[in-house]
Short mmCIF file of C-alpha atoms in Angstrom, two decimals:
data_model
loop_
_atom_site.label_atom_id
_atom_site.label_comp_id
_atom_site.label_asym_id
_atom_site.label_seq_id
_atom_site.Cartn_x
_atom_site.Cartn_y
_atom_site.Cartn_z
CA MET A 1 -34.24 49.07 48.16
CA GLU A 2 -32.00 50.63 45.55
CA LEU A 3 -33.69 52.78 42.94
CA MET A 4 -31.49 52.20 39.89
CA GLN A 5 -29.05 55.08 39.97
CA TYR A 6 -27.74 55.67 36.46
CA ILE A 7 -27.56 53.50 33.37
CA CYS A 8 -25.65 54.51 30.26
CA GLY A 9 -24.03 53.02 27.20
CA THR A 10 -22.57 53.79 23.80
CA PRO A 11 -24.67 53.52 20.63
CA LYS A 12 -22.96 50.45 19.16
CA LEU A 13 -22.91 48.11 22.15
CA SER A 14 -26.01 49.05 24.14
CA LEU A 15 -29.66 49.32 23.15
CA ARG A 16 -29.23 53.07 22.73
CA SER A 17 -28.13 53.40 19.12
CA ARG A 18 -30.07 56.64 18.60
CA THR A 19 -28.19 58.47 21.32
CA GLN A 20 -25.34 60.80 20.43
CA THR A 21 -23.05 59.46 23.17
CA ASP A 22 -19.51 58.64 22.07
CA GLU A 23 -16.69 57.04 24.07
CA ASP A 24 -15.42 60.37 25.42
CA ASP A 25 -18.93 61.37 26.52
CA LEU A 26 -19.33 58.03 28.28
CA VAL A 27 -16.07 58.44 30.20
CA LYS A 28 -16.97 62.01 31.22
CA THR A 29 -20.44 60.90 32.32
CA ILE A 30 -19.07 58.05 34.45
CA LYS A 31 -16.52 60.30 36.11
CA TYR A 32 -19.12 63.00 36.80
CA ALA A 33 -21.58 60.50 38.31
CA LYS A 34 -18.85 59.08 40.52
CA GLU A 35 -18.01 62.60 41.73
CA GLN A 36 -21.67 62.91 42.75
CA ASN A 37 -21.38 59.63 44.66
CA LYS A 38 -23.83 57.88 42.32
CA LYS A 39 -23.68 54.31 41.15
CA VAL A 40 -23.15 53.78 37.42
CA TYR A 41 -24.17 50.74 35.40
CA VAL A 42 -23.16 50.47 31.75
CA THR A 43 -25.01 48.37 29.21
CA ILE A 44 -23.35 46.05 26.73
CA ASN A 45 -26.64 44.29 26.21
CA ILE A 46 -26.81 43.72 22.47
CA PHE A 47 -26.96 40.21 21.03
CA ALA A 48 -23.55 40.43 19.46
CA TRP A 49 -22.25 39.25 16.08
CA ASP A 50 -18.78 37.67 16.11
CA ASP A 51 -17.17 40.73 14.53
CA MET A 52 -18.24 42.87 17.53
CA TYR A 53 -16.22 41.07 20.19
CA GLU A 54 -12.99 42.98 19.72
CA GLU A 55 -14.79 46.24 20.43
CA ILE A 56 -16.74 44.66 23.30
CA LYS A 57 -13.53 43.57 25.03
CA LYS A 58 -11.95 46.97 24.49
CA GLN A 59 -14.90 48.80 26.08
CA ALA A 60 -15.29 46.30 28.94
CA LYS A 61 -11.61 46.69 29.84
CA LYS A 62 -12.00 50.48 29.88
CA LEU A 63 -15.11 50.24 32.08
CA ASP A 64 -13.20 48.00 34.49
CA GLU A 65 -10.50 50.67 34.75
CA LEU A 66 -13.16 53.34 35.38
CA LYS A 67 -14.58 51.20 38.21
CA VAL A 68 -18.20 51.23 37.07
CA ASP A 69 -20.55 49.44 39.45
CA GLY A 70 -21.72 46.87 36.94
CA ILE A 71 -21.97 45.93 33.26
CA ILE A 72 -25.45 44.86 32.13
CA ILE A 73 -25.33 42.00 29.59
CA SER A 74 -27.82 39.85 27.64
CA ASP A 75 -25.59 37.52 25.63
CA GLY A 76 -23.78 34.54 27.19
CA GLY A 77 -20.81 35.05 24.89
CA VAL A 78 -20.49 38.65 26.03
CA VAL A 79 -20.61 37.47 29.65
CA GLU A 80 -17.59 35.24 29.01
CA ALA A 81 -15.71 38.04 27.23
CA VAL A 82 -16.36 40.54 30.05
CA LYS A 83 -15.30 38.05 32.72
CA GLU A 84 -12.00 37.68 30.88
CA VAL A 85 -11.09 41.36 30.48
CA ALA A 86 -13.01 43.05 33.33
CA PRO A 87 -12.55 40.74 36.33
CA ASN A 88 -13.18 43.47 38.92
CA THR A 89 -16.57 44.57 37.58
CA GLU A 90 -19.91 43.07 38.54
CA ILE A 91 -21.91 41.31 35.82
CA HIS A 92 -25.61 42.07 35.73
CA ILE A 93 -27.94 40.13 33.43
CA SER A 94 -30.24 42.33 31.33
CA THR A 95 -34.00 41.91 31.04
CA GLN A 96 -33.24 41.13 27.37
CA ALA A 97 -32.03 37.72 28.52
CA ASN A 98 -35.62 36.89 29.50
CA THR A 99 -34.93 35.44 32.95
CA VAL A 100 -38.29 34.21 34.24
CA SER A 101 -37.39 31.36 36.63
CA TYR A 102 -35.12 30.67 39.59
CA HIS A 103 -33.58 27.84 37.57
CA THR A 104 -32.30 30.39 35.06
CA CYS A 105 -31.17 32.63 37.92
CA GLN A 106 -29.09 29.75 39.25
CA PHE A 107 -27.54 29.23 35.81
CA TRP A 108 -26.48 32.87 35.46
CA HIS A 109 -25.20 32.94 39.06
CA LYS A 110 -22.96 29.95 38.36
CA ASN A 111 -21.64 31.84 35.35
CA GLY A 112 -20.61 34.92 37.29
CA ALA A 113 -23.74 37.09 37.57
CA LYS A 114 -24.05 39.28 40.66
CA ARG A 115 -27.49 40.66 39.74
CA ILE A 116 -30.32 39.69 37.40
CA VAL A 117 -32.90 42.05 35.91
CA LEU A 118 -35.99 39.86 35.63
CA GLY A 119 -38.20 39.59 32.57
CA ARG A 120 -41.09 42.04 32.67
CA GLU A 121 -43.66 39.31 32.01
CA LEU A 122 -43.59 37.83 35.52
CA ASN A 123 -46.41 38.18 38.04
CA LYS A 124 -45.89 38.79 41.75
CA ASN A 125 -46.27 35.11 42.69
CA GLN A 126 -43.58 34.11 40.20
CA ILE A 127 -41.25 36.84 41.47
CA ALA A 128 -41.85 35.70 45.05
CA GLU A 129 -40.95 32.13 44.04
CA ILE A 130 -37.72 33.36 42.48
CA MET A 131 -36.86 35.33 45.63
CA LYS A 132 -37.48 32.21 47.72
CA HIS A 133 -35.24 29.86 45.72
CA LYS A 134 -32.52 32.10 44.25
CA PRO A 135 -28.91 31.89 45.52
CA LYS A 136 -28.65 34.02 48.68
CA ASP A 137 -25.94 36.34 47.32
CA LEU A 138 -27.67 36.90 43.97
CA GLU A 139 -29.34 40.31 43.72
CA ILE A 140 -32.70 40.66 41.96
CA GLU A 141 -33.85 43.73 40.08
CA MET A 142 -37.22 44.27 38.43
CA PHE A 143 -38.88 46.91 36.29
CA GLY A 144 -41.22 49.22 38.18
CA HIS A 145 -42.09 51.86 35.61
CA GLY A 146 -41.79 52.79 31.95
CA ALA A 147 -42.41 51.70 28.40
CA LEU A 148 -43.36 48.10 27.74
CA CYS A 149 -42.23 46.30 24.63
CA PHE A 150 -44.38 44.24 22.26
CA GLY A 151 -41.61 41.62 22.28
CA TYR A 152 -40.63 39.28 25.11
CA SER A 153 -38.80 41.59 27.57
CA GLY A 154 -37.74 43.68 24.60
CA ARG A 155 -36.40 40.75 22.58
CA CYS A 156 -38.31 41.62 19.44
CA PHE A 157 -37.76 41.24 15.68
CA LEU A 158 -40.65 43.39 14.42
CA SER A 159 -38.47 46.43 13.71
CA GLU A 160 -35.89 44.33 11.86
CA PHE A 161 -38.63 42.72 9.78
CA LEU A 162 -40.41 45.95 8.84
CA ALA A 163 -37.60 48.53 8.84
CA ASN A 164 -34.34 46.54 8.70
CA ARG A 165 -33.42 48.02 12.09
CA SER A 166 -32.78 45.51 14.85
CA GLY A 167 -33.99 46.28 18.35
CA ASN A 168 -31.57 43.60 19.58
CA LEU A 169 -28.70 45.73 18.31
CA GLY A 170 -30.11 48.95 19.74
CA ASP A 171 -31.63 50.32 16.54
CA CYS A 172 -35.35 49.78 17.18
CA ALA A 173 -37.64 51.82 14.92
CA GLN A 174 -40.48 51.30 17.45
CA SER A 175 -42.65 49.64 14.81
CA CYS A 176 -45.06 48.61 17.55
CA ARG A 177 -45.91 52.30 18.03
CA TRP A 178 -46.81 52.87 14.36
CA ALA A 179 -50.35 53.33 13.06
CA TYR A 180 -51.58 50.52 10.79
CA ASN A 181 -54.39 50.16 8.28
CA LEU A 182 -56.18 46.81 8.41
CA TYR A 183 -57.72 44.91 5.50
CA ALA A 184 -59.79 41.77 5.04
CA GLU A 185 -59.38 39.40 2.08
CA ASP A 186 -62.11 37.18 0.67
CA ARG A 187 -60.60 33.74 0.00
CA ASN A 188 -62.70 33.47 -3.16
CA HIS A 189 -61.33 36.76 -4.47
CA LEU A 190 -57.66 36.74 -3.48
CA GLY A 191 -55.92 40.05 -3.89
CA GLU A 192 -59.06 42.11 -3.35
CA LEU A 193 -58.43 43.86 -0.04
CA MET A 194 -61.33 45.43 1.85
CA PRO A 195 -60.35 48.02 4.47
CA LEU A 196 -61.60 47.42 7.99
CA GLU A 197 -62.96 50.48 9.77
CA THR A 198 -60.52 52.49 11.88
CA ASP A 199 -60.26 56.20 12.55
CA GLU A 200 -58.33 58.64 10.38
CA LYS A 201 -55.09 57.70 12.13
CA GLY A 202 -55.40 53.97 11.52
CA THR A 203 -55.07 51.69 14.54
CA TYR A 204 -52.23 51.15 16.99
CA ILE A 205 -52.77 47.41 17.42
CA PHE A 206 -49.29 46.71 18.86
CA SER A 207 -48.77 49.75 21.09
CA SER A 208 -48.79 49.05 24.83
CA LYS A 209 -49.48 51.24 27.83
CA ASP A 210 -46.67 52.19 30.21
CA LEU A 211 -45.89 50.03 33.23
CA CYS A 212 -46.61 51.68 36.60
CA LEU A 213 -46.20 49.75 39.85
CA ILE A 214 -46.11 52.64 42.31
CA GLN A 215 -49.28 51.38 44.02
CA GLU A 216 -47.71 47.93 44.40
CA LEU A 217 -44.51 49.10 46.13
CA PRO A 218 -45.36 47.61 49.56
CA GLU A 219 -45.69 44.12 48.06
CA ILE A 220 -42.52 44.52 45.99
CA ILE A 221 -40.50 45.66 49.01
CA GLN A 222 -41.88 42.88 51.21
CA MET A 223 -40.75 40.33 48.61
CA GLY A 224 -37.17 41.51 49.18
CA VAL A 225 -36.40 42.72 45.65
CA ASP A 226 -33.03 44.51 45.74
CA SER A 227 -33.54 47.14 43.06
CA LEU A 228 -36.38 48.78 41.15
CA LYS A 229 -35.67 49.85 37.59
CA ILE A 230 -37.21 52.95 36.01
CA GLU A 231 -37.15 52.79 32.22
CA GLY A 232 -36.06 56.20 30.91
CA ARG A 233 -34.16 55.50 27.70
CA LEU A 234 -34.28 58.47 25.31
CA LYS A 235 -36.61 60.33 27.70
CA THR A 236 -36.21 63.98 28.69
CA GLU A 237 -34.58 65.18 31.90
CA TYR A 238 -38.03 66.38 32.93
CA TYR A 239 -39.59 62.92 32.56
CA VAL A 240 -36.75 61.18 34.38
CA ALA A 241 -36.64 63.73 37.21
CA SER A 242 -40.44 63.65 37.72
CA VAL A 243 -40.83 59.88 37.71
CA ILE A 244 -37.73 59.02 39.73
CA ASN A 245 -38.50 61.67 42.36
CA SER A 246 -41.99 60.19 42.75
CA TYR A 247 -40.68 56.65 43.20
CA ARG A 248 -37.83 57.68 45.50
CA ASN A 249 -40.23 59.48 47.83
CA ALA A 250 -42.75 56.65 47.63
CA ILE A 251 -40.16 53.98 48.47
CA ASP A 252 -38.91 56.00 51.42
CA LYS A 253 -42.51 56.37 52.65
CA VAL A 254 -43.09 52.60 52.48
CA TYR A 255 -39.96 51.98 54.56
CA GLU A 256 -41.05 54.67 57.02
CA ASP A 257 -44.59 53.33 57.54
CA ILE A 258 -45.78 50.59 55.22
CA ASP A 259 -49.27 50.38 56.74
CA SER A 260 -50.13 54.01 56.03
CA TYR A 261 -48.72 54.09 52.50
CA ASP A 262 -51.05 55.81 50.02
CA ALA A 263 -49.86 56.11 46.42
CA THR A 264 -52.30 58.88 45.46
CA GLU A 265 -49.95 61.88 45.62
CA TYR A 266 -47.08 59.99 43.96
CA LEU A 267 -49.30 58.80 41.13
CA LYS A 268 -50.59 62.34 40.67
CA GLU A 269 -47.03 63.55 40.11
CA ILE A 270 -46.31 60.76 37.61
CA LYS A 271 -49.41 61.68 35.61
CA LYS A 272 -48.08 65.22 35.17
CA THR A 273 -45.43 63.82 32.83
CA LYS A 274 -46.07 62.97 29.21
CA THR A 275 -47.03 59.32 29.37
CA ARG A 276 -49.19 56.71 27.70
CA GLY A 277 -51.98 55.02 29.60
CA LEU A 278 -50.73 53.22 32.71
CA THR A 279 -50.92 49.50 33.46
CA THR A 280 -49.72 47.00 36.06
CA PHE A 281 -49.16 44.57 33.14
CA TYR A 282 -48.96 41.01 34.53
CA PHE A 283 -47.80 41.88 38.05
CA LYS A 284 -51.15 41.29 39.76
CA ASP A 285 -52.74 38.94 37.25
CA ARG A 286 -51.28 36.90 34.39
CA ASN A 287 -54.68 37.08 32.70
CA ASN A 288 -54.73 40.87 32.68
CA GLN A 289 -55.65 42.18 29.24
CA ASP A 290 -55.59 45.88 30.09
CA PHE A 291 -52.18 46.82 28.76
CA GLN A 292 -52.68 47.75 25.09
CA ASP A 293 -53.23 51.39 24.11
CA TYR A 294 -55.04 51.28 20.80
CA SER A 295 -55.35 55.05 20.56
CA GLY A 296 -51.60 55.59 20.19
CA ARG A 297 -51.90 58.79 22.25
CA GLN A 298 -49.61 60.12 24.91
CA TYR A 299 -51.44 61.78 27.77
CA ASN A 300 -50.98 64.98 29.76
CA SER A 301 -52.28 68.14 28.19
CA THR A 302 -51.87 70.14 31.40
CA TYR A 303 -48.09 70.32 32.02
CA GLU A 304 -44.89 70.50 30.00
CA PHE A 305 -41.15 70.82 30.57
CA GLY A 306 -40.51 74.48 31.42
CA GLY A 307 -36.76 74.53 31.93
CA LYS A 308 -33.77 73.63 34.06
CA VAL A 309 -31.92 75.67 36.69
CA ILE A 310 -28.42 76.56 35.47
CA GLY A 311 -27.30 78.95 38.22
CA GLU A 312 -27.95 82.28 39.94
CA ILE A 313 -26.95 85.80 38.94
CA GLU A 314 -27.42 88.72 41.36
CA GLY A 315 -30.52 87.31 43.05
CA LYS A 316 -32.07 86.01 39.84
CA VAL A 317 -32.20 82.37 38.72
CA LEU A 318 -30.75 81.48 35.32
CA ILE A 319 -33.00 79.00 33.49
CA GLU A 320 -32.27 76.99 30.36
CA ILE A 321 -35.74 76.91 28.83
CA ARG A 322 -37.45 73.99 27.09
CA ASN A 323 -40.76 75.62 26.12
CA LYS A 324 -42.15 79.12 25.78
CA LEU A 325 -42.30 81.07 29.06
CA THR A 326 -44.39 84.22 29.57
CA VAL A 327 -44.96 86.60 32.46
CA GLY A 328 -48.02 85.28 34.31
CA ASP A 329 -47.31 81.60 33.62
CA THR A 330 -47.63 79.17 36.51
CA LEU A 331 -44.50 77.09 37.15
CA GLU A 332 -43.76 74.20 39.49
CA LEU A 333 -40.26 73.64 40.83
CA LEU A 334 -39.42 69.95 41.37
CA ILE A 335 -37.32 69.46 44.49
CA PRO A 336 -35.40 66.19 44.91
CA GLY A 337 -36.52 64.33 48.01
CA GLN A 338 -39.77 66.27 48.23
CA ILE A 339 -42.93 65.02 46.57
CA LYS A 340 -44.86 68.31 46.55
CA PRO A 341 -43.43 70.86 44.08
CA ILE A 342 -43.18 74.59 44.80
CA GLU A 343 -45.78 76.43 42.70
CA PHE A 344 -45.39 80.09 41.73
CA LYS A 345 -46.25 82.55 38.98
CA ILE A 346 -43.70 84.28 36.77
CA GLU A 347 -43.82 87.95 37.78
CA ASN A 348 -40.85 89.13 35.71
CA LEU A 349 -38.50 87.83 33.03
CA TRP A 350 -35.09 89.28 32.11
CA ASN A 351 -32.90 88.72 29.07
CA ASP A 352 -29.92 86.68 30.27
CA GLU A 353 -27.40 88.70 28.23
CA THR A 354 -28.67 92.31 28.51
CA ASN A 355 -30.64 92.03 31.79
CA GLU A 356 -33.44 93.86 29.95
CA GLU A 357 -36.94 93.07 31.21
CA ILE A 358 -39.01 91.08 28.70
CA GLN A 359 -42.54 89.65 28.53
CA THR A 360 -41.88 86.29 26.92
CA VAL A 361 -39.08 83.99 25.76
CA ASN A 362 -39.18 81.26 23.11
CA PRO A 363 -36.87 78.26 22.67
CA GLY A 364 -35.75 79.57 19.30
CA LYS A 365 -32.12 78.54 19.65
CA ALA A 366 -30.17 75.78 21.35
CA GLU A 367 -29.65 76.29 25.09
CA GLN A 368 -31.86 79.40 25.15
CA LYS A 369 -31.72 80.96 28.63
CA VAL A 370 -33.70 83.49 30.67
CA LEU A 371 -33.54 85.06 34.11
CA LEU A 372 -36.43 84.99 36.59
CA LYS A 373 -37.07 84.95 40.33
CA ILE A 374 -38.07 81.84 42.28
CA PRO A 375 -39.49 82.14 45.83
CA CYS A 376 -37.10 79.63 47.43
CA THR A 377 -33.49 78.49 47.39
CA VAL A 378 -32.60 76.49 44.28
CA LYS A 379 -29.79 74.23 43.13
CA GLU A 380 -28.27 73.70 39.71
CA GLY A 381 -30.04 71.00 37.72
CA TRP A 382 -33.45 71.33 39.36
CA ILE A 383 -36.38 71.07 36.95
CA LEU A 384 -39.22 73.51 36.28
CA ARG A 385 -42.61 72.33 35.05
CA ARG A 386 -44.93 74.75 33.20
CA LYS A 387 -48.69 74.58 33.56
CA LYS A 388 -50.29 75.06 30.16
#
């Protein structure tokens, strides 16, 4: 099973309008990922107005030249445009297209789709039925972890209605995550609003928990799903590294010995990230009601992003910090391909410019760095987690 390698997109044509990625950044990112032998999928998954098609064709043609592994699309018109100008690039159908039946899979396959990302609302029996009846050469991808949307597979108009920012054009204000005050109105006294009791923060009546199917991996793999998608849009490197490393190790374990698979240690690692409550959503039961998080909280008061390995200088490791680090702090080094992190205490810190020994360092400026010693070999890009 493929664990989705890397998905990117520009603000205007993907559902990532709050990112700072421009065309040059996108090209550099694609080239870098290819140098690392990683697959790259680029989203053009907005529901496009007519005046956007010139830019869509221009970007699709460029992506074809860069040999990306696939373009992820929601809109049938965009599919036709991409087929015209990017004939060598695979077309993948986004979850935004709400594909929830093998009949719809057959339609998209006839129209050039190589892969379909299923709607998140399906249960395991429905997914199994799709796998049974889909065209043999059509690949199926499903969401395994990450934020759920109040709208149908993300196809929501709440943000547009309340904030004039369309989630279908990548500018979601996440109105479903807002706190709301509720009122009751007596029909005999219209206009007199009586507040309903909530706490001091209001109530988060629309906010959902995060999807987590790590315990269900054996069933998913046995169904023959080709790819598992981890939702990480606008998340930190720390979140993405922690969650993906957990799933990669878990998937490998299932393939190694499915009968002895135990999700406990993988779930423990996931819970060290900043996350909402976790839910299996509809995967096991379409009648499941345990997927709303009315508190609006994000959990994990024990760990935070400590920093990222930048390099080594004379036996010391150069760290780009993300939170305050102090001598005596406990850190965990996340190692790709290994589920158990390396835990150690900070015994010394050195200023990265003067090599002077210091007691603490704060993220007071962009790309603040510090030197420390780590009791194992490290590689650039590895993540450090700080225990609070």
